[in-house]
Short mmCIF file of C-alpha atoms and ligand atoms in Angstrom, two decimals:
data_model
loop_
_atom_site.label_atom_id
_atom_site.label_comp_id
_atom_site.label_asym_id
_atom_site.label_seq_id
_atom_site.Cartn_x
_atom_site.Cartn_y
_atom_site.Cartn_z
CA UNK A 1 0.00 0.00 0.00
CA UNK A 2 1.52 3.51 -1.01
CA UNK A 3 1.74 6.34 1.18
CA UNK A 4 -1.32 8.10 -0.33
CA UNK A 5 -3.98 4.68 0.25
CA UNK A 6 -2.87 4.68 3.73
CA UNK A 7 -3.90 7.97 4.34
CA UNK A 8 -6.94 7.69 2.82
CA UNK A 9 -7.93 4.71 4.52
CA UNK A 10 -6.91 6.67 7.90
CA UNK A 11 -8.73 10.02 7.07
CA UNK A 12 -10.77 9.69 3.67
CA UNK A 13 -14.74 9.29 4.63
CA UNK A 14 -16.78 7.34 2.36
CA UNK A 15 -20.11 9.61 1.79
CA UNK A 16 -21.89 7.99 -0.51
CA UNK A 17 -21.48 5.17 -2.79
CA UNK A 18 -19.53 7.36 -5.24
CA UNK A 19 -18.31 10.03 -3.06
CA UNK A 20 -15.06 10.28 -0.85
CA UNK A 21 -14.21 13.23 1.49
CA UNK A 22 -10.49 13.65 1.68
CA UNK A 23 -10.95 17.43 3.26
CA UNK A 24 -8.65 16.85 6.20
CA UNK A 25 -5.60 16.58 3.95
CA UNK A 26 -6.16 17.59 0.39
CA UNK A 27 -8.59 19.62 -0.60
CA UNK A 28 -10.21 21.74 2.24
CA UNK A 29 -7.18 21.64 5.08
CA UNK A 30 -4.35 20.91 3.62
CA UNK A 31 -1.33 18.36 4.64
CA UNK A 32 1.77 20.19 2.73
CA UNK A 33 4.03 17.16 3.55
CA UNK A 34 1.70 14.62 2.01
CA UNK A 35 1.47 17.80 -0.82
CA UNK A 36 4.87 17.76 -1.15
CA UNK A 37 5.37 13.75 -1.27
CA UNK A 38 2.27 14.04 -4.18
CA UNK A 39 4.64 16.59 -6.41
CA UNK A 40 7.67 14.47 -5.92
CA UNK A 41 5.61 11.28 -6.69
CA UNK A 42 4.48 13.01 -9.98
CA UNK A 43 7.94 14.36 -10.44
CA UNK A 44 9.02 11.08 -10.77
CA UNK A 45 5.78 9.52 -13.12
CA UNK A 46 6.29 12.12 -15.62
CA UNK A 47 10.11 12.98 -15.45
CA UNK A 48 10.71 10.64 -19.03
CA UNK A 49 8.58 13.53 -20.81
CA UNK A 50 9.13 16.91 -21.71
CA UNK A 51 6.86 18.97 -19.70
CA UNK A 52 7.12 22.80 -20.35
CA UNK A 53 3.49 23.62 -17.93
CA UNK A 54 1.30 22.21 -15.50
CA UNK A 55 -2.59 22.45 -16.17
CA UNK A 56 -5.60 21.86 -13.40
CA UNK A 57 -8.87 23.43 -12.77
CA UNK A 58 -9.90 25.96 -9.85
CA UNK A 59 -10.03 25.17 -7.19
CA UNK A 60 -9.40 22.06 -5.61
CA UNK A 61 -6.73 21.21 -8.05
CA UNK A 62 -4.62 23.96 -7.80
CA UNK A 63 -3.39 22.73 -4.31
CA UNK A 64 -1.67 20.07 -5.59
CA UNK A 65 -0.74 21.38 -9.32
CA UNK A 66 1.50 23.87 -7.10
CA UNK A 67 3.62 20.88 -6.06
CA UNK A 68 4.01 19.31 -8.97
CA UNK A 69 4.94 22.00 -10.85
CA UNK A 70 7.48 23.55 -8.14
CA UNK A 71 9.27 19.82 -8.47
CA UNK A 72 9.56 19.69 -12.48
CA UNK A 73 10.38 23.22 -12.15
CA UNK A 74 7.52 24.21 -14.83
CA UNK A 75 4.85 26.89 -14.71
CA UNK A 76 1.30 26.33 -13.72
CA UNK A 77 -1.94 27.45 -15.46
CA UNK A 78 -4.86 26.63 -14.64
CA UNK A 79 -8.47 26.97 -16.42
CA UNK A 80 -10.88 29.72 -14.48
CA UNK A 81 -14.60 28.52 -14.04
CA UNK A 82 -16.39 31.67 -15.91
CA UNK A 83 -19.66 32.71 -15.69
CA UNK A 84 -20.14 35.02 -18.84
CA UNK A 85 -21.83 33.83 -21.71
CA UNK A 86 -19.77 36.11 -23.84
CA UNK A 87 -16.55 34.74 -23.57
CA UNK A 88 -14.24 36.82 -25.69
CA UNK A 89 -11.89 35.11 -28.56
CA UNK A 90 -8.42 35.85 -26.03
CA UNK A 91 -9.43 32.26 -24.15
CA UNK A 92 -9.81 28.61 -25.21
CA UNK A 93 -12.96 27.70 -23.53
CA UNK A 94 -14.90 24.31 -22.66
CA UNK A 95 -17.48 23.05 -20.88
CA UNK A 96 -17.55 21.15 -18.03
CA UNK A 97 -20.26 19.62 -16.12
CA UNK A 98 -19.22 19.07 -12.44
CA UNK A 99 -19.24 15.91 -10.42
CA UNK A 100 -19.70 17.61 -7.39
CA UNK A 101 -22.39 20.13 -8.14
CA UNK A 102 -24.40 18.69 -10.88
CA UNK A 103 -24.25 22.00 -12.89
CA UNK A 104 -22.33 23.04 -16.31
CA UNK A 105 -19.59 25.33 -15.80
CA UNK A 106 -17.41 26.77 -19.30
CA UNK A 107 -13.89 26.85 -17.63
CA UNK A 108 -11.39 29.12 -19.80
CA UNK A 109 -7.71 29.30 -19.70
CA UNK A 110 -6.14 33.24 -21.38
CA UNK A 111 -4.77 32.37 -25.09
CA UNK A 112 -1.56 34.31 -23.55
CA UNK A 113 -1.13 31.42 -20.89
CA UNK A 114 -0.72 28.56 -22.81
CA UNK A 115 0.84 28.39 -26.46
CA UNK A 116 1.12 25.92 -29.57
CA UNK A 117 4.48 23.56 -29.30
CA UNK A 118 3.79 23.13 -25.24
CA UNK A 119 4.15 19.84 -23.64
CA UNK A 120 1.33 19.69 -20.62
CA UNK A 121 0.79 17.74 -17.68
CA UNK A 122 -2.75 18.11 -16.56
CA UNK A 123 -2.86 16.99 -12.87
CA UNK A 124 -6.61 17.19 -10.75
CA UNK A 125 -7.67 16.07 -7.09
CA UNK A 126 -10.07 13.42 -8.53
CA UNK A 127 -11.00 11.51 -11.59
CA UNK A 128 -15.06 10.67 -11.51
CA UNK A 129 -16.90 10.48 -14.89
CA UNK A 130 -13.50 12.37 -16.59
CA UNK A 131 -15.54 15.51 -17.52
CA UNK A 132 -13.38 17.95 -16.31
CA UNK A 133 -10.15 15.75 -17.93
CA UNK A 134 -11.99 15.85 -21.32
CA UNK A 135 -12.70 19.82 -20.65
CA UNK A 136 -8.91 20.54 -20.04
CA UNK A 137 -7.49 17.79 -23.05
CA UNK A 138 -9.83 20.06 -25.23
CA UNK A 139 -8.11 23.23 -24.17
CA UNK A 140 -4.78 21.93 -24.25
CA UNK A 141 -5.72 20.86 -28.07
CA UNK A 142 -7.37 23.78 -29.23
CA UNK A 143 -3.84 25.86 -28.09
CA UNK A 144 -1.80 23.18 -30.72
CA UNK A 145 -0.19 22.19 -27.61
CA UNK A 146 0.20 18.29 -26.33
CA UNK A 147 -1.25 16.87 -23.18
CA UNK A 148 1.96 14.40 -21.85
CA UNK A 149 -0.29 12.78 -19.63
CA UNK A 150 -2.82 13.17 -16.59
CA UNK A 151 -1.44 12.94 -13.34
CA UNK A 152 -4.57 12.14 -10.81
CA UNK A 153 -4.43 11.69 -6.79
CA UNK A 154 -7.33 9.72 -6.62
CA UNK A 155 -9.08 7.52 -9.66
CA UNK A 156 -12.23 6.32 -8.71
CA UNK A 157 -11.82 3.04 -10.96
CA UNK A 158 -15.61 1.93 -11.11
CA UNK A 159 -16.43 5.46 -12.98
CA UNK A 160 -15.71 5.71 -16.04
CA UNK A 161 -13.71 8.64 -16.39
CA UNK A 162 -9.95 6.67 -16.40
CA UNK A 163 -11.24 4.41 -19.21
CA UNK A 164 -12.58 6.53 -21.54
CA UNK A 165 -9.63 9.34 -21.01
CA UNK A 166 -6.82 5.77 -21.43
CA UNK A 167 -8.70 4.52 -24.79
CA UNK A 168 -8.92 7.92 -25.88
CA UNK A 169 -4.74 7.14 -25.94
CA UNK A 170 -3.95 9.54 -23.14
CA UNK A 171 -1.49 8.35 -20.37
CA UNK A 172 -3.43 8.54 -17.35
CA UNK A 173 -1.49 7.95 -13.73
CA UNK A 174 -3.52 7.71 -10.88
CA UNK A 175 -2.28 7.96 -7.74
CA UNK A 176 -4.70 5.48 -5.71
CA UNK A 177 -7.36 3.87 -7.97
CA UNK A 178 -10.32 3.01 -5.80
CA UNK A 179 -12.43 -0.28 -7.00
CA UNK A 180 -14.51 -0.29 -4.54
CA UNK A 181 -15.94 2.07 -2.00
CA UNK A 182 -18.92 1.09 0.96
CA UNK A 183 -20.84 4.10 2.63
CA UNK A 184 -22.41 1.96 5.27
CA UNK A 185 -18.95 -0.38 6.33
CA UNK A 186 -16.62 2.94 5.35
CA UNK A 187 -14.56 0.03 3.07
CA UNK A 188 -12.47 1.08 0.82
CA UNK A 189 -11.08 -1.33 -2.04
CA UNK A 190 -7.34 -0.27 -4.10
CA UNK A 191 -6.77 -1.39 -7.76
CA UNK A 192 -3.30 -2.90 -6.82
CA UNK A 193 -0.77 -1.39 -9.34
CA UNK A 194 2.62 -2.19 -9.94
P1 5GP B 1 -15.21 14.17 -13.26
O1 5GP B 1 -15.12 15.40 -14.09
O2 5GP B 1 -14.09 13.19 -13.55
O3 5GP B 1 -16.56 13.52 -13.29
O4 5GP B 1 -15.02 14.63 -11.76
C1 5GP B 1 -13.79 15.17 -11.35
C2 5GP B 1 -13.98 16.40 -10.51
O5 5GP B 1 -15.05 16.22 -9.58
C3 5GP B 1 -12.73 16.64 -9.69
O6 5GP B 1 -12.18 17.86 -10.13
C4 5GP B 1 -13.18 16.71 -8.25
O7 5GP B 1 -13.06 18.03 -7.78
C5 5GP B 1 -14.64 16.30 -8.24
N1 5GP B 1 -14.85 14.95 -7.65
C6 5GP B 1 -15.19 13.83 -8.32
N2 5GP B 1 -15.38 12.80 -7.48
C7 5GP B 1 -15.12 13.27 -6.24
C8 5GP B 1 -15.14 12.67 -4.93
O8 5GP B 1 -15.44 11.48 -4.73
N3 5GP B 1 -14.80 13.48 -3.89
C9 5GP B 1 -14.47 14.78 -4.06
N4 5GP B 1 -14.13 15.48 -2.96
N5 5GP B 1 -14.45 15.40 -5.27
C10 5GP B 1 -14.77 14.64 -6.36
#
C-alpha cells in the first residue's frame, strides 16, 4: 500500500457510494508534507517527458498542481470557471459539467497562458466520470499544444472517467485507484498497481 492509500484509509470518509471526502488533507485543510510527497511522486511519473506547464482546474486542483509544478520546475496554469456567456476570442474555452455540483460550468484558460508547441501535464484532485479531464485535453488541443499525460491523486476506478480518457490514448497515472468504495462499512477497495 503507497503512502497516499494509507492515508486515505486513515482520514478519507466514504459519503456515498460514489463520493469520498479527503478534506482533512487535500482539498479543504491541507497536509503540505503529504502535498509535497504528491509533487515528488508526480515528479518522478512524468520525469521521461518533456513537460514545459502544468494544467488543473480551480479550485481544488490547484493545491496540488502547485507541487508538482514547483518539483519539475515548470509553470502552472490553470483553467478559471467563468460565468459570462460572452466569452471573448483571447481564451480557449470548454465546458464542463461538475461531479460535485451537478451544474455546467465553461472553464477558460487566457490564449496568452498557454501556447502551440507546449508539452502539458494536466494533474486534478479526482478523476469521476472524466468531464473535467476531457474539458482541459480540449483546451490543451485547441492551443496546438500536447497533453503528456494526466497525473490524478485519486481515480475512482468503477467510474468511467480513467477508461474513456486511457482509450482515448492519453497516459493517465492515478495515484490510488479506488475499485470499490462502501458508505455503510466505510470500506475502501485499491486497484493494486505495480
Ligand atoms: P469528473 O469530471 O471526472 O466527473 O469529476 C472530477 C472532478 O469532480 C474533480 O475535479 C473533483 O473536484 C470532483 N470529484 C469527483 N469525485 C469526487 C469525490 O469522490 N470526492 C471529491 N471530494 N471530489 C470529487
Amino acid at each position: 500500500m503507497n503512502f497516499l492509500e494509507e492515508r486515505i484509509l486513515k482520514d478519507g470518509v466514504v459519503k456515498s457510494c460514489n463520493v469520498l471526502k479527503v478534506d482533512s488533507f487535500l482539498n479543504h485543510q491541507v497536509d503540505i508534507a503529504l502535498m509535497e510527497e504528491i509533487g515528488r511522486e508526480f515528479k518522478r511519473r512524468f520525469e521521461d517527458t518533456p513537460v514545459t506547464k502544468v494544467m488543473t482546474i480551480e479550485a481544488s486542483g490547484i493545491g496540488i498542481a502547485v507541487f508538482v509544478a514547483k518539483e519539475l520546475g515548470v509553470p502552472l496554469v490553470f483553467a478559471k470557471k467563468s460565468k459570462s456567456i460572452n466569452i471573448d476570442g483571447d481564451v480557449f474555452v470548454a465546458e464542463v459539467e461538475s461531479f460535485t455540483h451537478r451544474n455546467k460550468n465553461q472553464v477558460v484558460v487566457s490564449k496568452s497562458f498557454l501556447h502551440a508547441g507546449e508539452h502539458v501535464l494536466i494533474i486534478d484532485d479526482f478523476m469521476a466520470n472524466g468531464c473535467a479531464m476531457q474539458g482541459l485535453i480540449s483546451i490543451v488541443e485547441s492551443a496546438g499544444a500536447t497533453v503528456e499525460g494526466c497525473g490524478i491523486v485519486i481515480e475512482k476506478g468503477f467510474q468511467i472517467g480513467g477508461r474513456v480518457i486511457r482509450n482515448m490514448g492519453y497516459r493517465v497515472e492515478s495515484l490510488a485507484i479506488i475499485d470499490a468504495m462502501d458508505a455503510d462499512t466505510g470500506s475502501i477497495t485499491f486497484r493494486k498497481q505495480a
